[in-house]
């Protein structure tokens, strides 16, 4: 067999084998878009599937690209154990919240800020599966929700109802005390009247004896 023909046959067979047994790859799954309130904490969920068992050399890389499409910034790295960033905007603001055995490589972002708006990428390599998809999460940090007119109206109505209830209770208590005081005065007046009658009776009974 001539050299070129032999080489062509090998290349052809190689292509056929790649079609029958495609290269192993890792599939990464994330939420496409996430909204979160400024100042809160957020769990960025990322899971993966692999045709190979979980390797001791598995690695996880989280990166971030701001909305201005500037260069990517490191967020988090895992290789046998979590590694904290020595510097950067996410220093001391990212913690590991995954479980490799469950194919979960999620992280938690603390104290979200408007500058965190952008796209987070999650890449997993599980040798021999080192290629595959890269998960992306677009984060939008919104300001704290302010009370709307409906909320203000609801608060005003609720406050008015509470005030009316308090006024009614006060009126009932005042009337009760007033009634008790009036009954007390009537009772005292009746007692004085009985005493006066008794006194007059005693005086009348004593008058004939004096005569």
Short mmCIF file of C-alpha atoms in Angstrom, two decimals:
data_model
loop_
_atom_site.label_atom_id
_atom_site.label_comp_id
_atom_site.label_asym_id
_atom_site.label_seq_id
_atom_site.Cartn_x
_atom_site.Cartn_y
_atom_site.Cartn_z
CA UNK A 1 0.00 0.00 0.00
CA UNK A 2 1.38 3.39 -1.02
CA UNK A 3 2.12 5.93 1.70
CA UNK A 4 -0.50 8.56 0.77
CA UNK A 5 -3.20 5.94 0.30
CA UNK A 6 -2.40 4.36 3.66
CA UNK A 7 -2.48 7.75 5.41
CA UNK A 8 -5.78 8.63 3.78
CA UNK A 9 -7.31 5.36 4.95
CA UNK A 10 -6.18 5.97 8.53
CA UNK A 11 -7.62 9.50 8.54
CA UNK A 12 -10.87 8.22 7.07
CA UNK A 13 -11.17 5.50 9.71
CA UNK A 14 -10.38 8.07 12.41
CA UNK A 15 -13.25 10.26 11.25
CA UNK A 16 -15.59 7.27 11.22
CA UNK A 17 -14.60 6.28 14.76
CA UNK A 18 -15.20 9.85 15.98
CA UNK A 19 -18.68 9.74 14.47
CA UNK A 20 -19.47 6.40 16.12
CA UNK A 21 -17.85 7.33 19.46
CA UNK A 22 -18.02 11.13 19.85
CA UNK A 23 -15.54 12.85 22.16
CA UNK A 24 -16.61 12.91 25.80
CA UNK A 25 -17.98 16.24 27.00
CA UNK A 26 -19.43 17.86 30.08
CA UNK A 27 -22.85 19.51 29.93
CA UNK A 28 -23.36 22.44 32.29
CA UNK A 29 -26.82 23.64 33.32
CA UNK A 30 -27.63 27.09 34.76
CA UNK A 31 -30.46 29.59 34.92
CA UNK A 32 -30.34 31.93 31.94
CA UNK A 33 -31.40 35.10 33.75
CA UNK A 34 -31.74 36.02 37.41
CA UNK A 35 -33.05 39.16 39.11
CA UNK A 36 -32.02 40.02 42.67
CA UNK A 37 -32.43 42.96 45.05
CA UNK A 38 -29.49 45.19 45.88
CA UNK A 39 -27.90 44.33 49.24
CA UNK A 40 -29.25 40.76 49.38
CA UNK A 41 -27.51 37.40 48.88
CA UNK A 42 -27.99 35.15 45.87
CA UNK A 43 -27.27 31.50 45.14
CA UNK A 44 -26.03 31.04 41.58
CA UNK A 45 -27.08 27.49 40.78
CA UNK A 46 -24.94 25.42 38.44
CA UNK A 47 -25.14 21.67 37.84
CA UNK A 48 -23.37 19.40 35.37
CA UNK A 49 -23.65 16.01 33.74
CA UNK A 50 -20.73 13.92 32.51
CA UNK A 51 -20.29 10.61 30.73
CA UNK A 52 -17.46 9.79 33.12
CA UNK A 53 -17.57 9.27 36.88
CA UNK A 54 -16.64 12.25 39.03
CA UNK A 55 -12.88 12.56 38.88
CA UNK A 56 -10.53 13.56 41.67
CA UNK A 57 -9.14 16.08 39.20
CA UNK A 58 -12.48 17.74 38.55
CA UNK A 59 -12.23 21.53 38.41
CA UNK A 60 -14.82 24.32 38.49
CA UNK A 61 -14.21 27.84 37.21
CA UNK A 62 -16.60 30.74 37.70
CA UNK A 63 -15.91 33.97 35.78
CA UNK A 64 -17.71 37.28 35.39
CA UNK A 65 -18.09 39.71 32.51
CA UNK A 66 -19.57 43.16 33.30
CA UNK A 67 -22.30 44.68 31.19
CA UNK A 68 -19.79 46.91 29.42
CA UNK A 69 -18.35 43.72 27.84
CA UNK A 70 -14.93 44.36 29.34
CA UNK A 71 -12.52 41.53 30.08
CA UNK A 72 -13.58 38.53 32.16
CA UNK A 73 -12.87 38.61 35.88
CA UNK A 74 -12.29 35.55 38.10
CA UNK A 75 -15.05 34.84 40.62
CA UNK A 76 -14.35 31.40 42.08
CA UNK A 77 -12.21 28.32 41.51
CA UNK A 78 -12.55 24.75 42.78
CA UNK A 79 -10.01 21.95 42.47
CA UNK A 80 -10.30 19.27 45.15
CA UNK A 81 -11.28 22.13 47.49
CA UNK A 82 -12.64 25.70 47.20
CA UNK A 83 -10.12 28.48 46.62
CA UNK A 84 -10.81 32.03 47.77
CA UNK A 85 -9.92 34.98 45.60
CA UNK A 86 -6.96 37.01 46.87
CA UNK A 87 -8.28 40.19 45.23
CA UNK A 88 -10.98 41.60 42.99
CA UNK A 89 -14.54 42.85 43.35
CA UNK A 90 -15.74 39.46 44.62
CA UNK A 91 -13.11 39.05 47.33
CA UNK A 92 -14.76 37.89 50.59
CA UNK A 93 -18.15 37.94 48.82
CA UNK A 94 -18.29 34.43 47.31
CA UNK A 95 -18.71 31.11 49.12
CA UNK A 96 -18.92 27.53 47.88
CA UNK A 97 -22.41 26.02 48.08
CA UNK A 98 -22.04 22.96 45.87
CA UNK A 99 -21.81 19.21 46.23
CA UNK A 100 -19.54 17.50 43.74
CA UNK A 101 -21.00 14.04 44.38
CA UNK A 102 -24.41 15.40 43.44
CA UNK A 103 -22.99 17.19 40.40
CA UNK A 104 -23.79 20.55 42.01
CA UNK A 105 -21.17 23.32 41.67
CA UNK A 106 -23.23 26.29 42.86
CA UNK A 107 -21.88 29.36 44.67
CA UNK A 108 -23.39 32.14 46.81
CA UNK A 109 -22.84 35.84 46.16
CA UNK A 110 -23.10 38.03 49.25
CA UNK A 111 -24.21 41.66 49.48
CA UNK A 112 -25.16 42.18 45.85
CA UNK A 113 -24.27 45.53 44.31
CA UNK A 114 -25.31 47.30 41.09
CA UNK A 115 -21.79 46.77 39.77
CA UNK A 116 -22.52 43.01 39.81
CA UNK A 117 -24.77 43.41 36.79
CA UNK A 118 -23.40 41.21 34.02
CA UNK A 119 -22.89 37.61 32.94
CA UNK A 120 -21.46 34.85 35.13
CA UNK A 121 -20.02 31.75 33.47
CA UNK A 122 -19.66 28.31 35.04
CA UNK A 123 -17.20 25.86 33.48
CA UNK A 124 -16.65 22.28 34.66
CA UNK A 125 -13.85 19.94 33.61
CA UNK A 126 -14.08 16.28 34.64
CA UNK A 127 -11.11 14.43 33.07
CA UNK A 128 -11.24 12.78 30.65
CA UNK A 129 -14.29 14.97 29.93
CA UNK A 130 -12.63 18.35 29.52
CA UNK A 131 -14.72 19.88 26.77
CA UNK A 132 -18.40 20.75 26.55
CA UNK A 133 -20.78 23.57 27.24
CA UNK A 134 -20.18 26.54 29.51
CA UNK A 135 -23.12 27.65 31.63
CA UNK A 136 -24.09 31.33 31.60
CA UNK A 137 -26.18 33.31 34.07
CA UNK A 138 -27.15 36.91 33.34
CA UNK A 139 -27.61 38.77 36.62
CA UNK A 140 -29.61 41.95 37.01
CA UNK A 141 -29.39 43.68 40.38
CA UNK A 142 -32.38 45.94 41.10
CA UNK A 143 -32.83 48.55 43.79
CA UNK A 144 -34.85 47.83 46.89
CA UNK A 145 -38.58 47.86 46.19
CA UNK A 146 -40.24 51.11 47.28
CA UNK A 147 -43.81 51.41 48.52
CA UNK A 148 -46.24 52.09 45.72
CA UNK A 149 -49.34 54.26 45.99
CA UNK A 150 -51.40 51.14 46.66
CA UNK A 151 -49.12 50.22 49.56
CA UNK A 152 -49.41 53.72 50.99
CA UNK A 153 -53.19 53.60 50.62
CA UNK A 154 -53.34 50.21 52.32
CA UNK A 155 -51.20 51.48 55.19
CA UNK A 156 -53.35 54.62 55.53
CA UNK A 157 -56.59 52.62 55.59
CA UNK A 158 -55.16 50.15 58.07
CA UNK A 159 -53.94 52.96 60.34
CA UNK A 160 -57.34 54.68 60.16
CA UNK A 161 -59.11 51.43 61.10
CA UNK A 162 -56.80 50.88 64.05
CA UNK A 163 -57.33 54.48 65.19
CA UNK A 164 -61.12 54.10 64.95
CA UNK A 165 -60.98 50.90 67.00
CA UNK A 166 -58.90 52.65 69.66
CA UNK A 167 -61.35 55.60 69.76
CA UNK A 168 -64.34 53.26 70.13
CA UNK A 169 -62.61 51.37 72.95
CA UNK A 170 -61.77 54.64 74.73
CA UNK A 171 -65.37 55.88 74.38
CA UNK A 172 -66.76 52.60 75.75
CA UNK A 173 -64.36 52.73 78.71
CA UNK A 174 -65.25 56.36 79.44
CA UNK A 175 -68.96 55.63 79.32
CA UNK A 176 -68.49 52.64 81.61
CA UNK A 177 -66.60 54.73 84.16
CA UNK A 178 -69.15 57.54 83.88
CA UNK A 179 -72.00 55.11 84.47
CA UNK A 180 -70.21 53.63 87.48
CA UNK A 181 -69.61 57.11 88.90
CA UNK A 182 -73.25 58.05 88.38
CA UNK A 183 -74.43 54.85 90.08
CA UNK A 184 -72.07 55.61 92.93
CA UNK A 185 -73.47 59.14 93.33
CA UNK A 186 -77.06 57.80 93.28
CA UNK A 187 -76.12 55.19 95.85
CA UNK A 188 -74.57 57.85 98.10
CA UNK A 189 -77.59 60.13 97.68
CA UNK A 190 -79.97 57.30 98.58
CA UNK A 191 -77.89 56.51 101.65
CA UNK A 192 -77.96 60.15 102.78
CA UNK A 193 -81.70 60.27 102.20
CA UNK A 194 -82.26 57.14 104.29
CA UNK A 195 -80.14 58.60 107.05
CA UNK A 196 -82.15 61.83 106.95
CA UNK A 197 -85.44 59.93 107.13
CA UNK A 198 -84.17 57.82 110.01
CA UNK A 199 -83.07 60.94 111.86
CA UNK A 200 -86.46 62.63 111.40
CA UNK A 201 -88.23 59.50 112.60
CA UNK A 202 -86.09 59.36 115.72
CA UNK A 203 -86.76 63.05 116.45
CA UNK A 204 -90.52 62.55 116.11
CA UNK A 205 -90.49 59.57 118.43
CA UNK A 206 -88.47 61.53 121.01
CA UNK A 207 -90.77 64.62 121.00
CA UNK A 208 -93.80 63.04 123.01
CA UNK A 209 -91.46 61.83 125.72
CA UNK A 210 -90.19 65.35 126.28
CA UNK A 211 -93.73 66.63 126.68
#
